[in-house]
Coordinates of C-alpha atoms in Angstrom, one line a residue:
X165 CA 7.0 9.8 27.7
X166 CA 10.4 8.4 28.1
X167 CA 10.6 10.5 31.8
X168 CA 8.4 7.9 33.0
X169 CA 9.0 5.0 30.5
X170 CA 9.6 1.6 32.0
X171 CA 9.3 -1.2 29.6
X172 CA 8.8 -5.1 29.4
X173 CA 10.5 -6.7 26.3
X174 CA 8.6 -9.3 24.6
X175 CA 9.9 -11.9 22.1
X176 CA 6.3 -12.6 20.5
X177 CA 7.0 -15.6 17.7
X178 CA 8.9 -17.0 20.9
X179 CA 6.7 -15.9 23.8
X180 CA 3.8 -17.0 21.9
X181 CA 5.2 -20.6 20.6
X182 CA 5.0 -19.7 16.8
X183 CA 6.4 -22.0 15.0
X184 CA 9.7 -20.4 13.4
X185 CA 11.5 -23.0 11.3
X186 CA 12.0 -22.5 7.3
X187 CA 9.0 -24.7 6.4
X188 CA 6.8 -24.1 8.8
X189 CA 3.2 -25.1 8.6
X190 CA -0.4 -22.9 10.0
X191 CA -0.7 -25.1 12.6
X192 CA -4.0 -23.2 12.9
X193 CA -3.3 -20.9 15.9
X194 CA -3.4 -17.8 13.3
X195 CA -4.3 -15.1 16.4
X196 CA -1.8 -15.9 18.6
X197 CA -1.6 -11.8 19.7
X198 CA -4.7 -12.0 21.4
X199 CA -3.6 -14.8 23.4
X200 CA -1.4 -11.8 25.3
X201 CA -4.3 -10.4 26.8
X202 CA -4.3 -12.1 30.1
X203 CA -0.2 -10.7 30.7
X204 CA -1.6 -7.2 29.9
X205 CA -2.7 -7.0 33.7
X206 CA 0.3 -9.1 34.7
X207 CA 2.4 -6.6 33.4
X208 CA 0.7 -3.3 34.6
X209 CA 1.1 -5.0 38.0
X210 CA 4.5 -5.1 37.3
X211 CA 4.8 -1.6 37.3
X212 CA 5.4 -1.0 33.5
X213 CA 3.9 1.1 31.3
X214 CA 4.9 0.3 28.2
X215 CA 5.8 -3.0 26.0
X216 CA 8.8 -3.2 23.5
X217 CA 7.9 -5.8 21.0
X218 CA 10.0 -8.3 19.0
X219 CA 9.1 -8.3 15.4
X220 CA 5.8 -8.1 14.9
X221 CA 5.5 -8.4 10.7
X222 CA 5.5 -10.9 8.0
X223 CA 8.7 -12.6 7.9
X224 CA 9.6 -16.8 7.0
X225 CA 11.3 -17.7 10.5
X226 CA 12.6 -15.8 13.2
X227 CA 11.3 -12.1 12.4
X228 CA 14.0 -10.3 11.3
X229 CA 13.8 -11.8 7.5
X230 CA 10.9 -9.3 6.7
X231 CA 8.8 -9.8 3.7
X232 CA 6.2 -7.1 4.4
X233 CA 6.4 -4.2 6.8
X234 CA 3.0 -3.6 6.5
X235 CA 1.3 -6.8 7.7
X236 CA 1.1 -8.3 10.9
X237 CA 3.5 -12.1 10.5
X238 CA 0.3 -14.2 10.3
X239 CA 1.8 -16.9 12.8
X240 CA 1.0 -14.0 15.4
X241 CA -2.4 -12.7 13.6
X242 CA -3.8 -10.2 11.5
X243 CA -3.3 -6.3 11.1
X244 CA -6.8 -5.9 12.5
X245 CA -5.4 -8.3 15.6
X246 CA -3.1 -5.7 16.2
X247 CA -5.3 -2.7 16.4
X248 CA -7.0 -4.8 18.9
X249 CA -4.1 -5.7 21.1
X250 CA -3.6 -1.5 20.3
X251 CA -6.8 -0.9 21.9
X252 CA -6.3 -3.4 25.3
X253 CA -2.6 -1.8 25.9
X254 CA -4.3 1.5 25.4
X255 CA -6.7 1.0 27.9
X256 CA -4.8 0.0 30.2
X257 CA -2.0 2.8 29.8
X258 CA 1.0 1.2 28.3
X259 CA 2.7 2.9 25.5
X260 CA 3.9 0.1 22.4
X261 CA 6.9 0.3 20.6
X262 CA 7.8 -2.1 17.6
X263 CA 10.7 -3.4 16.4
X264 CA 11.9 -2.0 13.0
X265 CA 14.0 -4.3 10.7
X266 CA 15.6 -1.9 8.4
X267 CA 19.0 -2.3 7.6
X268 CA 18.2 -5.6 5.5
X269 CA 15.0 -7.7 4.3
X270 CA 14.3 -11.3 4.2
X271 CA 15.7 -12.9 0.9
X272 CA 11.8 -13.4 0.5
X273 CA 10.8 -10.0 0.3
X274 CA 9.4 -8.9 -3.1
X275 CA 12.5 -6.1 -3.6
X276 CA 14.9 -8.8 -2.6
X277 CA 13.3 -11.1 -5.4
X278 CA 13.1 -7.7 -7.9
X279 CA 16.8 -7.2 -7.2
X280 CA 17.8 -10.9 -8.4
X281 CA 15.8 -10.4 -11.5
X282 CA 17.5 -7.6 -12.7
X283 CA 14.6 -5.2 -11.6
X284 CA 15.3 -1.9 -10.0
X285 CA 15.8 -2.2 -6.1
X286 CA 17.3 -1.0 -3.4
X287 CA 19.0 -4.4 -1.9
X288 CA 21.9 -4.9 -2.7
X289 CA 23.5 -6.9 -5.1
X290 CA 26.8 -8.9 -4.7
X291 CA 29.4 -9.7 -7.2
X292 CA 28.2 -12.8 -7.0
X293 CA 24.6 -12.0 -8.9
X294 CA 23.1 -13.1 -5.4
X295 CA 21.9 -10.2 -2.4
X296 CA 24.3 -8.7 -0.2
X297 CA 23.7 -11.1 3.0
X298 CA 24.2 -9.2 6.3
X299 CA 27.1 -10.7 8.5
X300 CA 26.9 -14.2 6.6
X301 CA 23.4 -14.5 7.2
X302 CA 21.9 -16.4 4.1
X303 CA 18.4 -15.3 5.0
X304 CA 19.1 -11.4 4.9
X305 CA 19.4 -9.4 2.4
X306 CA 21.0 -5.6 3.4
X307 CA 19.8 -2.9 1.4
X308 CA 21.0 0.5 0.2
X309 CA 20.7 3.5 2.4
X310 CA 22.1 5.5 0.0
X311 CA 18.7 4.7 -2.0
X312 CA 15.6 7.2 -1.7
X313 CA 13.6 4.1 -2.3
X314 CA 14.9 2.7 0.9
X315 CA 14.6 5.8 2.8
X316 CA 10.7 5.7 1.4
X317 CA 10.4 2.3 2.4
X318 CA 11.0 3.2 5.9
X319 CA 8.9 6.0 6.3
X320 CA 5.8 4.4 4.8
X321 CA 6.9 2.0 7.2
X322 CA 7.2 4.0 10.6
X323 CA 4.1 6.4 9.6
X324 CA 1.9 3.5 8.6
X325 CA 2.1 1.8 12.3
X326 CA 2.5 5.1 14.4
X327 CA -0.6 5.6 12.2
X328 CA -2.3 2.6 13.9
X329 CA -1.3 4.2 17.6
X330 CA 2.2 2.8 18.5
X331 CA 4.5 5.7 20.1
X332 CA 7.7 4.6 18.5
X333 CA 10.3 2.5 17.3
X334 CA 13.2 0.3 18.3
X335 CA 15.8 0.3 15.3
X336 CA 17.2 -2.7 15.0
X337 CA 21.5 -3.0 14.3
X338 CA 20.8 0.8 14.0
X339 CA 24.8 0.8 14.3
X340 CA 25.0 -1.1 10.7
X341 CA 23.0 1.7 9.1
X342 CA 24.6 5.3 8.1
X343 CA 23.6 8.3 11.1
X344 CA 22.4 10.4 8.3
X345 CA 20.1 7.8 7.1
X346 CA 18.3 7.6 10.6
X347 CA 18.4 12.0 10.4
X348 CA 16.7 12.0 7.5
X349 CA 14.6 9.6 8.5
X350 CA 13.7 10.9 12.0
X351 CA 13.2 14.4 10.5
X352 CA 9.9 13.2 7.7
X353 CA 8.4 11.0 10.4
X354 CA 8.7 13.8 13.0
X355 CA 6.6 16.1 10.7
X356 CA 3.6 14.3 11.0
X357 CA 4.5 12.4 14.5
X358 CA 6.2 15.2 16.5
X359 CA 6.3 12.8 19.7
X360 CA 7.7 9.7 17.9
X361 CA 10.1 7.9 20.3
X362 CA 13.4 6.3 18.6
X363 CA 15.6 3.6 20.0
X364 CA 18.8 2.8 18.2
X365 CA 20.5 -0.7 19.0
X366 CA 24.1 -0.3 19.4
X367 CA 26.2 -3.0 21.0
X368 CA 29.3 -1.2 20.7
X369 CA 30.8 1.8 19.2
X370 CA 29.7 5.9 19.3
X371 CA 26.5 5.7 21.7
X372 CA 26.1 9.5 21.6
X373 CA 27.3 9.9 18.1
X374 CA 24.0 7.9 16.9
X375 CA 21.8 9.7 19.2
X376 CA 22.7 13.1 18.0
X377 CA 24.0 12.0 14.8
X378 CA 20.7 9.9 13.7
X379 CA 18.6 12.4 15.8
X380 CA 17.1 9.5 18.0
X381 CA 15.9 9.7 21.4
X382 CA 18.3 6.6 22.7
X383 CA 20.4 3.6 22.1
X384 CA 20.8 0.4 24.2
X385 CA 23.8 0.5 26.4
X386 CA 25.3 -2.7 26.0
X387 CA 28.4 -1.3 28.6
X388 CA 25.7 -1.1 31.3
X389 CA 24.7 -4.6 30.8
X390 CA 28.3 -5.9 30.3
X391 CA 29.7 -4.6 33.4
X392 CA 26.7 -5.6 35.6
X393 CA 26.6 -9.2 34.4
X394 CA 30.3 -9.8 34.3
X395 CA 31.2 -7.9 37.8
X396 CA 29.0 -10.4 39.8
X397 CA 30.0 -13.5 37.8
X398 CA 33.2 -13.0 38.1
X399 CA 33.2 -11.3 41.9
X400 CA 35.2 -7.9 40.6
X401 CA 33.1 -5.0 41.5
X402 CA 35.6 -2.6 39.8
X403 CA 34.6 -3.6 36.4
X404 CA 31.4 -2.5 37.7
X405 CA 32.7 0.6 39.3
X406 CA 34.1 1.8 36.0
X407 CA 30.1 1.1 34.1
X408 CA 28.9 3.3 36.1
X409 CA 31.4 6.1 35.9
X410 CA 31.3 5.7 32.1
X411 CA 27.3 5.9 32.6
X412 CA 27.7 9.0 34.4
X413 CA 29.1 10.2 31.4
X414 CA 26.8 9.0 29.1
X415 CA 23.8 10.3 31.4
X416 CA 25.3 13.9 31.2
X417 CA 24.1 14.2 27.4
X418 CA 21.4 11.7 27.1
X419 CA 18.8 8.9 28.4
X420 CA 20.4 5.3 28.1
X421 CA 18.4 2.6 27.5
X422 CA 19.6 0.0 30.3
X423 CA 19.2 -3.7 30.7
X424 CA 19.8 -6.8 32.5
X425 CA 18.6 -9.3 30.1
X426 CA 17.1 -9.3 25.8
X427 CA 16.3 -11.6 23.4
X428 CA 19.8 -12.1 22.3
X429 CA 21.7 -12.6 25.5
X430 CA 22.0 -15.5 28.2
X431 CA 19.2 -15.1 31.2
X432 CA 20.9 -13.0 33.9
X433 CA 19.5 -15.6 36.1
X434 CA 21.4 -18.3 34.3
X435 CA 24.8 -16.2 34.5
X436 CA 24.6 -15.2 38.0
X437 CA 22.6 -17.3 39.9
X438 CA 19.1 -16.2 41.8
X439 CA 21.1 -13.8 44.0
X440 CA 23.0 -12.2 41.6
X441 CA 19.8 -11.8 39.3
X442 CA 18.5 -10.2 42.0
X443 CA 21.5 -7.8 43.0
X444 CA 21.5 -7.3 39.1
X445 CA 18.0 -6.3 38.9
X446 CA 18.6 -3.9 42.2
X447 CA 21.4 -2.1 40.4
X448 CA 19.3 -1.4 37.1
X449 CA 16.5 0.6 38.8
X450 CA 18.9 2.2 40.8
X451 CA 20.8 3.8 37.9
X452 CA 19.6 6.9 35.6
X453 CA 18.2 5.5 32.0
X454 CA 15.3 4.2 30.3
X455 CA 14.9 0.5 32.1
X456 CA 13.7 -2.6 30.2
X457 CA 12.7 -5.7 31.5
X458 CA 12.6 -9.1 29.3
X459 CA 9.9 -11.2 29.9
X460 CA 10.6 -13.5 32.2
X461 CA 13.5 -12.3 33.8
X462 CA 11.2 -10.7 36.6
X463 CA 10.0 -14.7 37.1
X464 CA 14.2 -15.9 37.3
X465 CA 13.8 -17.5 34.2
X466 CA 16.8 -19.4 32.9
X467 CA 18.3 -20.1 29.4
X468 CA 21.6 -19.8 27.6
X469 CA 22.0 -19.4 24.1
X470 CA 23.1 -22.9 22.0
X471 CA 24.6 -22.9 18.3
X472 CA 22.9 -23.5 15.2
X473 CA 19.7 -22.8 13.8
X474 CA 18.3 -23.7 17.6
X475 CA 20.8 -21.1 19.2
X476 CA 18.3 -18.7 20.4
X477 CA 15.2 -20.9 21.3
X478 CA 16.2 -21.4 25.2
X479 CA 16.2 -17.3 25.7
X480 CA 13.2 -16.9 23.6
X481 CA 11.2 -19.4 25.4
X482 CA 6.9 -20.1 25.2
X483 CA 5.2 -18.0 28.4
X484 CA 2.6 -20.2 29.9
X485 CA -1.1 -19.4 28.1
X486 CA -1.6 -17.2 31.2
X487 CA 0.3 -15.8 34.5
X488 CA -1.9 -18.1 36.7
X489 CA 0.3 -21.2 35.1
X490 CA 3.9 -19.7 36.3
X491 CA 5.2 -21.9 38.6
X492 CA 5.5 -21.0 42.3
X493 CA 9.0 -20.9 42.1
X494 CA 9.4 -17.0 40.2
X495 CA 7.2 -15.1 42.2
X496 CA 9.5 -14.0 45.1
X497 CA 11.6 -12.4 41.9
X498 CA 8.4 -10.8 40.7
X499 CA 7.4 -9.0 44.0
X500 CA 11.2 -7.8 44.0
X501 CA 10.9 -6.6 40.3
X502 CA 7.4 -4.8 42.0
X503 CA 9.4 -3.1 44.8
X504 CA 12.2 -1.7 42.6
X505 CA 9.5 -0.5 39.6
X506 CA 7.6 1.5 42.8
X507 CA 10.3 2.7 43.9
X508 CA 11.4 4.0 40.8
X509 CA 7.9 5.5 40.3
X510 CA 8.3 7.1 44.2
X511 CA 11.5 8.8 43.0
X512 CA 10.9 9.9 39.2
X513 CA 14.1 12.1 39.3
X514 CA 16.6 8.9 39.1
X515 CA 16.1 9.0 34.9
X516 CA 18.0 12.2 34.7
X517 CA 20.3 10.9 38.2
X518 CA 24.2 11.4 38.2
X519 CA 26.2 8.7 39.7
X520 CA 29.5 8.8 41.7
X521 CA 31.2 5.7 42.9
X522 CA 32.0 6.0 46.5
X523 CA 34.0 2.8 48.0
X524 CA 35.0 0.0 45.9
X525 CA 36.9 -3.2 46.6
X526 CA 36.7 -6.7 44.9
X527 CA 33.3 -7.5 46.7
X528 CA 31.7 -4.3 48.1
X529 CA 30.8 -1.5 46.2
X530 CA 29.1 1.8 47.2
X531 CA 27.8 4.4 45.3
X532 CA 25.8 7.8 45.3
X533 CA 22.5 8.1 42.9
X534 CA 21.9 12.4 42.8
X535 CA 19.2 13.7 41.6
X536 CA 19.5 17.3 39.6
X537 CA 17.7 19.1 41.8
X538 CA 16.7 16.8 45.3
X539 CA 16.8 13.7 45.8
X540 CA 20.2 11.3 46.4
X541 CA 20.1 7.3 47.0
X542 CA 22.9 5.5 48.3
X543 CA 23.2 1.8 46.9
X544 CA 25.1 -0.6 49.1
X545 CA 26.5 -4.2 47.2
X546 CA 28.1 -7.1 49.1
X547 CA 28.8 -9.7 47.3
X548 CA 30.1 -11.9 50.5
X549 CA 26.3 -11.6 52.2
X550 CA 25.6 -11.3 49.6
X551 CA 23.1 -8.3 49.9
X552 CA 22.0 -5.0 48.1
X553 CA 20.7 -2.1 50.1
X554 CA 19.1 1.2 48.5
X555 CA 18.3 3.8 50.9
X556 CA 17.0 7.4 49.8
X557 CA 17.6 10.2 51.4
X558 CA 13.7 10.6 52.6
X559 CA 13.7 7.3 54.4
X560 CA 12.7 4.9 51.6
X561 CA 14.3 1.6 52.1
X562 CA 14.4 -1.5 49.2
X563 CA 17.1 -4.2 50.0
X564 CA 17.7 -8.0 48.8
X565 CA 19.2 -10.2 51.6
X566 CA 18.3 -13.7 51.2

């Protein structure tokens, strides 16, 4: 699967205007999943073929305090909601993959309560007598990997929605969480869902260490995104020359899962401007990897993250109730999104590509995309133009010039 994948990343408590506050009310709208039905289409049109989801289960405000893995959060819906949204993606050929929260619980969750009782648990207990909270966060409780119990709580986990017909998991702060833990993991899934697909997220440290380490499949490659974003902000295309010769090396052992834009970064369009989004968005499907696409970003949606409890609501935004109510102003960035997805699906050897820069100065930039057996594009930046040109070497043409 991951040959082909390309995936749009959807924030669903956000996406779908759940109301995520600590004392939050049902306001009523108890199936909001189903309301994604009409950006099924939208996104096949796209040229995706799969859809990474935010969290998805019971939680008390922004997902990633879990209180039950096994339930669907019932601001989005129900678990028999799911299976239904399962069934739509299905039929229209996109592969789902769910976000896994499970290097801490919510200080909700039953074990967290069990633990402060005195019960036996696998969250962690501070000196304190209150849980372990990971990174300061007084809403999370981090458990013990060192526990079977945890390692059990995981695999019921994973089986139980692969079970249900997702194709995999992204593991989320999979760089907090001991390699061997995701190994062992991995390994018992693997028995019973031989062609489960993991991603680890890693914002810095040993990329290919947790791949081979924690036996996944791949990890996101915060560099990538770094040296993209920052290059054309700051006009210095030899920070970006020297992402994609450390992506060359990454590439040589494994898939990278590359980015412009997630849930828990600024809007590229807000960093960089229209043109830069756009230049951004050229270099990403020019580049071997696994590509993801955040929803909205292919409309130049804008946001930057605040501070506070309100830091992430301008990235993780309400979508309109249907495509038909974007405004007109997006589309040109859509059709551009189109042309780089078909040409990605014209030219399926650029996942396993090699990449060497050619020319480089402060505002030009030219490098070589080879495939392993035929195939080569050559990627022209100017930033001055500013323009992005990829030509392949069997005449096919996609260039940005405003």
């Amino acid at each position: 699967m991951l040959e082909h994948a390309i995936w749009w990343q959807v924030y669903p408590l956000g996406a779908l205007g759940a109301p995520i506050r600590w004392g939050w009310k049902d306001d009523g709208q108890a199936h909001r999943l189903r309301n994604l039905e009409p950006w099924l289409d939208y996104v096949v049109e796209l040229g995706c073929n799969g859809i990474l989801f935010g969290p998805l289960f019971e939680s008390t405000t922004h997902g990633y305090d879990t209180t039950d893995h096994l339930k669907i959060d019932r601001r989005l819906g129900t678990n028999e909601d799911f299976d239904w949204l399962i069934a739509e993606c299905q039929r229209r050929g996109l592969h789902v993959i769910l976000d896994g929260v499970f290097n801490h619980l919510g200080v909700q969750h039953p074990l967290t309560l069990a633990a402060q009782r005195g019960e036996p648990s696998p969250v962690i207990m501070a000196a304190d007598g209150y849980p372990q909270h990971w990174e300061g966060h007084l809403d999370l409780a981090e458990l013990d990997h060192n526990d079977p119990a945890t390692e059990d709580l995981v695999v019921e986990a994973m089986e139980f929605w692969l079970a249900r017909g997702i194709a995999g998991w992204r593991l989320d702060v999979a760089y907090s969480v001991p390699n061997d833990f995701w190994a062992r993991v991995t390994q018992r899934v693997r028995a019973d869902y031989p062609g489960a697909v993991f991603l680890g997220e890693i914002i810095h440290g040993d990329y290919l260490g947790l791949i081979d380490e924690g036996h996944l499949d791949t990890v996101t490659q915060y560099e990538l995104w770094k040296g993209i974003w920052s290059s054309l902000k700051d006009r210095n295309l030899w920070e970006l020359a020297h992402a994609l010769e450390r992506h060359n090396e990454f590439s040589a052992h494994h898939r990278m899962q590359i980015f412009v834009g997630n849930h828990d970064v600024d809007r590229i369009a807000s960093v960089v401007g229209d043109d830069g989004a756009a230049i951004a968005a050229s270099i990403l499907f020019s580049l071997p990897g696994i590509p993801s696409i955040y929803q909205g970003d292919e409309q130049a949606f804008r946001g930057v993250k605040g501070e506070g409890a309100s830091s992430d609501d301008q990235i993780r935004a309400p979508l309109p109730a249907s495509p038909a109510e974007l405004t007109e102003f997006g589309w040109w960035m859509y059709r551009h999104y189109q042309a780089l997805v078909a040409a990605r699906r014209r030219h399926p050897w650029l996942v396993d590509a090699r990449v060497e820069v050619l020319e480089k100065a402060n505002e030009q930039l030219t490098y070589r995309v080879s495939g392993r057996g035929d195939g080569s594009l050559t990627v022209r930046i100017d930033l001055v133009a500013p323009s992005i040109r990829l030509e392949f070497d069997d005449g096919d043409l996609v260039e940005y010039r405003p």
